[in-house]
Short mmCIF file of C-alpha atoms in Angstrom, two decimals:
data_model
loop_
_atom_site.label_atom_id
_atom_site.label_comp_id
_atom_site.label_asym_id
_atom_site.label_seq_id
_atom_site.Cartn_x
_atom_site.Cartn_y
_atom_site.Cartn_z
CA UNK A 299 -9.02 -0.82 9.65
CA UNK A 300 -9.53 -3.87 11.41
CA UNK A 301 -7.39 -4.18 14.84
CA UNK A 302 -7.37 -7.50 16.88
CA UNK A 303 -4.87 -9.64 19.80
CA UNK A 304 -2.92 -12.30 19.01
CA UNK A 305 -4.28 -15.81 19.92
CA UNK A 306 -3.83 -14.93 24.16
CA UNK A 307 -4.82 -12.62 26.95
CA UNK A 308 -3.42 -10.02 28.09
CA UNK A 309 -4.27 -5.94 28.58
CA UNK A 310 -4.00 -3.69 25.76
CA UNK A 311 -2.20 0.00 26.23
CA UNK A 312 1.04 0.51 27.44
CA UNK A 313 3.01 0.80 24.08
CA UNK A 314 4.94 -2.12 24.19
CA UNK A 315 4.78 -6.20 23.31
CA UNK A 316 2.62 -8.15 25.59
CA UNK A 317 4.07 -11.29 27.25
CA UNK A 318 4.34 -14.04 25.30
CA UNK A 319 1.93 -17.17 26.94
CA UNK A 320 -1.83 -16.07 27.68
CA UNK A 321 -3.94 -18.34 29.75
CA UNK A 322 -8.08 -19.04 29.03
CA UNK A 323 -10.73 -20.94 30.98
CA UNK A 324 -12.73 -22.97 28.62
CA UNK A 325 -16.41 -23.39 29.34
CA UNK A 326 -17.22 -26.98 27.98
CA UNK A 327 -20.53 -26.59 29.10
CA UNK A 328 -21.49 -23.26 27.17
CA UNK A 329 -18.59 -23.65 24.88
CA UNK A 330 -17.18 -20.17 25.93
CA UNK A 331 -13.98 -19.50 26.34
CA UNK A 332 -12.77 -16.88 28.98
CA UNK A 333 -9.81 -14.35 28.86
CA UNK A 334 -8.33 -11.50 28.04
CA UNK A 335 -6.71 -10.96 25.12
CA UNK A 336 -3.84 -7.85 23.92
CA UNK A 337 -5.11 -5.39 21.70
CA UNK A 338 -3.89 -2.30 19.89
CA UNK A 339 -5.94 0.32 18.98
CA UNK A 340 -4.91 2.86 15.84
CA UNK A 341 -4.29 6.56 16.65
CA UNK A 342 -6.51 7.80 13.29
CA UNK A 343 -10.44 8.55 13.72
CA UNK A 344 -12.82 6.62 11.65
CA UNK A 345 -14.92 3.34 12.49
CA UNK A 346 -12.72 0.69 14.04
CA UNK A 347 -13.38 -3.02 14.61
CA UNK A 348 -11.85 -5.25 16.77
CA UNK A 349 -11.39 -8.22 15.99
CA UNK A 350 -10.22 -11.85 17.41
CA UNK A 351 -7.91 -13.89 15.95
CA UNK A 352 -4.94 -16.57 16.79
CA UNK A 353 -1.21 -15.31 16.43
CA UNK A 354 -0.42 -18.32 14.56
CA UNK A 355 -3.38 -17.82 11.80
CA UNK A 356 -4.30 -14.11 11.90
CA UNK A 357 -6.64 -15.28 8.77
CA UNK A 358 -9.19 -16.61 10.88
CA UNK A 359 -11.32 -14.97 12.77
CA UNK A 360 -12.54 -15.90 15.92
CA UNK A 361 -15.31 -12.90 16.87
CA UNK A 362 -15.28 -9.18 16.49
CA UNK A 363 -16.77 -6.31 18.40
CA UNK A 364 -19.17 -3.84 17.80
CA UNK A 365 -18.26 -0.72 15.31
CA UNK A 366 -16.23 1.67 17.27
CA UNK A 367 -16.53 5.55 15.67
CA UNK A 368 -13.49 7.50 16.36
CA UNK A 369 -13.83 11.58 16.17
CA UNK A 370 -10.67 13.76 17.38
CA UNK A 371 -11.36 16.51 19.95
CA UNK A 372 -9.89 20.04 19.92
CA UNK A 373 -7.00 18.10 22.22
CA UNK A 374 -6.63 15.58 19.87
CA UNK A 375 -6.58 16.84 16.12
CA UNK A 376 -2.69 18.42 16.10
CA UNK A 377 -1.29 15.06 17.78
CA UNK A 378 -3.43 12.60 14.64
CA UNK A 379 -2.68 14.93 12.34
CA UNK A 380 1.30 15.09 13.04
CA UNK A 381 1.02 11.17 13.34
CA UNK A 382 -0.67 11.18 9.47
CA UNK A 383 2.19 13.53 8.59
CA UNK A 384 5.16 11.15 10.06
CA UNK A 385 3.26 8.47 7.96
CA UNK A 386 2.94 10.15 4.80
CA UNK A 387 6.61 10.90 5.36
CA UNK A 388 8.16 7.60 6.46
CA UNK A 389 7.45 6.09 2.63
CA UNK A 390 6.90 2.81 3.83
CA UNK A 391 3.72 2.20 1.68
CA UNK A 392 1.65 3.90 -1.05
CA UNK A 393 0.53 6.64 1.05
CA UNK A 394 -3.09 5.44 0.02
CA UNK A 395 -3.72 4.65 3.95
CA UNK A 396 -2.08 7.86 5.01
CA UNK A 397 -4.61 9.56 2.66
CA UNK A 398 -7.86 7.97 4.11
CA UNK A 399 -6.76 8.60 7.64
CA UNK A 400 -6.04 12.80 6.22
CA UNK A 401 -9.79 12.56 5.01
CA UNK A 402 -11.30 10.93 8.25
CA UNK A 403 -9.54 13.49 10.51
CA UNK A 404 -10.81 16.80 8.72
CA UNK A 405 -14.03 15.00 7.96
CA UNK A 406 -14.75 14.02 11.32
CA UNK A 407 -13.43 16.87 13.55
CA UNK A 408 -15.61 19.23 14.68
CA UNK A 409 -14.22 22.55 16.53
CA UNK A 410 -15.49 22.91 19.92
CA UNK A 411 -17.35 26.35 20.89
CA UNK A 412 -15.02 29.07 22.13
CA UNK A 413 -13.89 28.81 25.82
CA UNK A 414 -14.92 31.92 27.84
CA UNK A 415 -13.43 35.27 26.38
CA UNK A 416 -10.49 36.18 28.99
CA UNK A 417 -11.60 39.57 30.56
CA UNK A 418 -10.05 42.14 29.41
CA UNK A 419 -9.14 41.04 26.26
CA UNK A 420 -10.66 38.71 22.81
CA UNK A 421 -10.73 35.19 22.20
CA UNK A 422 -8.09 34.57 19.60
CA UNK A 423 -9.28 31.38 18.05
CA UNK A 424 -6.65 31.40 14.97
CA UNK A 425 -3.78 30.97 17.28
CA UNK A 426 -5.55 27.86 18.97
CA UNK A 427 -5.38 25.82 15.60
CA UNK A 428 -2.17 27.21 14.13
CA UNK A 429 -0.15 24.10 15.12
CA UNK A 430 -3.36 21.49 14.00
CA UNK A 431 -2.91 24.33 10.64
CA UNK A 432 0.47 24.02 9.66
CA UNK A 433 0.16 19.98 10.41
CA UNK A 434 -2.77 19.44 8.23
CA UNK A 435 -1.26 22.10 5.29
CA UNK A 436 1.56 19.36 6.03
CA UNK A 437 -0.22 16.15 5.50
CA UNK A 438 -2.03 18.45 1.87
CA UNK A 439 1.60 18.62 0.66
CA UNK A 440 2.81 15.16 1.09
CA UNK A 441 -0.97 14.18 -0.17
CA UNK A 442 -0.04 15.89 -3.57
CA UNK A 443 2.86 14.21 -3.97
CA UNK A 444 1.38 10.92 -3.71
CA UNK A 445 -0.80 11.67 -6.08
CA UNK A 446 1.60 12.87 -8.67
CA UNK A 447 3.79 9.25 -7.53
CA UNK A 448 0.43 7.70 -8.84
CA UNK A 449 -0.01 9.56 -11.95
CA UNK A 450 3.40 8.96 -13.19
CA UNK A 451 3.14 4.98 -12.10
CA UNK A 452 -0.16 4.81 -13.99
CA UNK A 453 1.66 6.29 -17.39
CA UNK A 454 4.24 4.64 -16.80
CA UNK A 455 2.12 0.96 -16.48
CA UNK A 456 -0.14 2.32 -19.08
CA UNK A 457 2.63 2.55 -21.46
CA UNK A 458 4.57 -1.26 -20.55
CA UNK A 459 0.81 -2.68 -21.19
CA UNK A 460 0.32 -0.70 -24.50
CA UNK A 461 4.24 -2.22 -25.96
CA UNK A 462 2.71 -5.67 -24.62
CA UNK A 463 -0.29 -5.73 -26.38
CA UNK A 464 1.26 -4.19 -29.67
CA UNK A 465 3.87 -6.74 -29.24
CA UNK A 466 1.52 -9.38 -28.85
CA UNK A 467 -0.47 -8.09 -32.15
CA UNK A 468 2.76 -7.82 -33.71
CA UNK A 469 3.85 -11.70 -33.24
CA UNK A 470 0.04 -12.68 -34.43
CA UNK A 471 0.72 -11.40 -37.59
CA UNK A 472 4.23 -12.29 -38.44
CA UNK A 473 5.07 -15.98 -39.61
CA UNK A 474 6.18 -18.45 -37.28
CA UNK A 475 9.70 -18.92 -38.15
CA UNK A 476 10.20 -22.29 -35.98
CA UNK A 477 8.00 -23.81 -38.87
CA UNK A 478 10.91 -22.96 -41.91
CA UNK A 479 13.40 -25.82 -43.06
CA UNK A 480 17.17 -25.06 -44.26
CA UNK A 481 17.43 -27.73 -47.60
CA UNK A 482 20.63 -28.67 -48.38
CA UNK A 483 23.36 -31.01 -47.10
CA UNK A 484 24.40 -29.48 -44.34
CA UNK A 485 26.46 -26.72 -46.49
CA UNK A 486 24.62 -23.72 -45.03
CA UNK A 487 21.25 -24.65 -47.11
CA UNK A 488 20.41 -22.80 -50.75
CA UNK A 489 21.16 -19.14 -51.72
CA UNK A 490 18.60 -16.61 -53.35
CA UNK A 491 19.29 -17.50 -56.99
CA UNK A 492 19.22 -21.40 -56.50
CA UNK A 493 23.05 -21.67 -56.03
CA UNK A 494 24.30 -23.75 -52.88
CA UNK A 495 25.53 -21.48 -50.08
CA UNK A 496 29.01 -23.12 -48.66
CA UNK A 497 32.58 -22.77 -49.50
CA UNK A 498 34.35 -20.22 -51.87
CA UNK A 499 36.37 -22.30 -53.55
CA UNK A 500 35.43 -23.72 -57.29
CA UNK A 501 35.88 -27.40 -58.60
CA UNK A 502 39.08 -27.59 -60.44
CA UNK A 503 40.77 -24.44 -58.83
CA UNK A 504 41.76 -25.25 -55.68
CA UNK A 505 45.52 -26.62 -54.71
CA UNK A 506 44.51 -30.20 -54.47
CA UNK A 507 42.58 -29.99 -57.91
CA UNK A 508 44.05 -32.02 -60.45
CA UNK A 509 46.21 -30.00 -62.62
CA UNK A 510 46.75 -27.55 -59.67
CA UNK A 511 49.98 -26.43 -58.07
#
């Protein structure tokens, strides 16, 4: 993931919103310009690149930095790994994101050798990782559930594009009935057998026929 300031100085850190105005010296001479700029950093391992951009057109980019490769420690892993979970959790995207950042963290971490044995006593080293354990069997169980999400939204999109295209076929093959004409005179056009489709009544039976009632 790609990580940059908006368009003016400033420290990164610190958890909150930088100020709003940043100041640079331009260097006409070398056509530099000189600052610092607010950055955030993300809290998952994997290769991060910083990158330079304008607040008003985060689009462009000005420069980037060199490729940063971030690997958790033994202090580190339960603290990205709860952070994955709370992601995976919140809902607010696919999960797909959550999922990467799952694989970089077991992929990258690396257990450190065992600290001195106490005396007296063993080095327990399945207690150390129970809490990193039960975060990361966390983050498996939310993973499988975005997984079966994507399953069912692929049948289910599979299935809208198969009625589409059958639908499609479907109006290929029938007539086009825009192109028929009604004949006729305006009384509802001509019946099966030849007859004129219109009113029920019958020349010479109705009240105001002559000889009528």
């Amino acid at each position: 993931d790609d990580r940059g300031g908006s368009g003016g100085g400033g420290g990164g850190g610190g958890g909150g919103h930088p100020p709003k105005d940043y100041y640079f010296d331009v260097d006409a001479r070398t056509d530099a310009v000189h600052g610092t700029v607010p950055f955030y950093s993300p809290r998952t391992p994997g290769n991060v690149v910083f990158r330079l951009y304008f607040e008003d057109d985060p689009s462009s980019t000005l420069a980037t930095g060199p490729c940063v490769r971030v690997v958790p420690g033994d202090a580190d892993v339960e603290p990205v790994l709860r952070f994955v979970l709370g992601n995976f959790r919140a809902r607010k995207a696919s999960g797909m994101s959550s999922m990467s950042s799952l694989a970089h963290t077991l992929e990258l971490f690396t257990p450190a050798p065992p600290d001195r044995r106490p005396r007296g006593g063993s080095f327990d080293r399945g207690s150390q990782y129970a809490g990193p354990g039960r975060a990361a069997w966390g983050c498996l169980c939310e993973a499988r559930k975005v997984m079966e999400t994507a399953a069912q939204n692929y049948v289910k999109k599979r299935e809208e594009i198969r009625e589409k295209a059958e639908a499609e076929r479907l109006k290929g093959e029938l007539p086009d009935l825009g192109s028929l004409t009604v004949d006729g005179d305006g009384g509802g056009g001509t019946g099966a057998d030849g007859t004129a489709a219109g009113g029920d009544e019958k020349e010479g039976e109705g009240p105001d026929a002559p000889g009528g009632i």
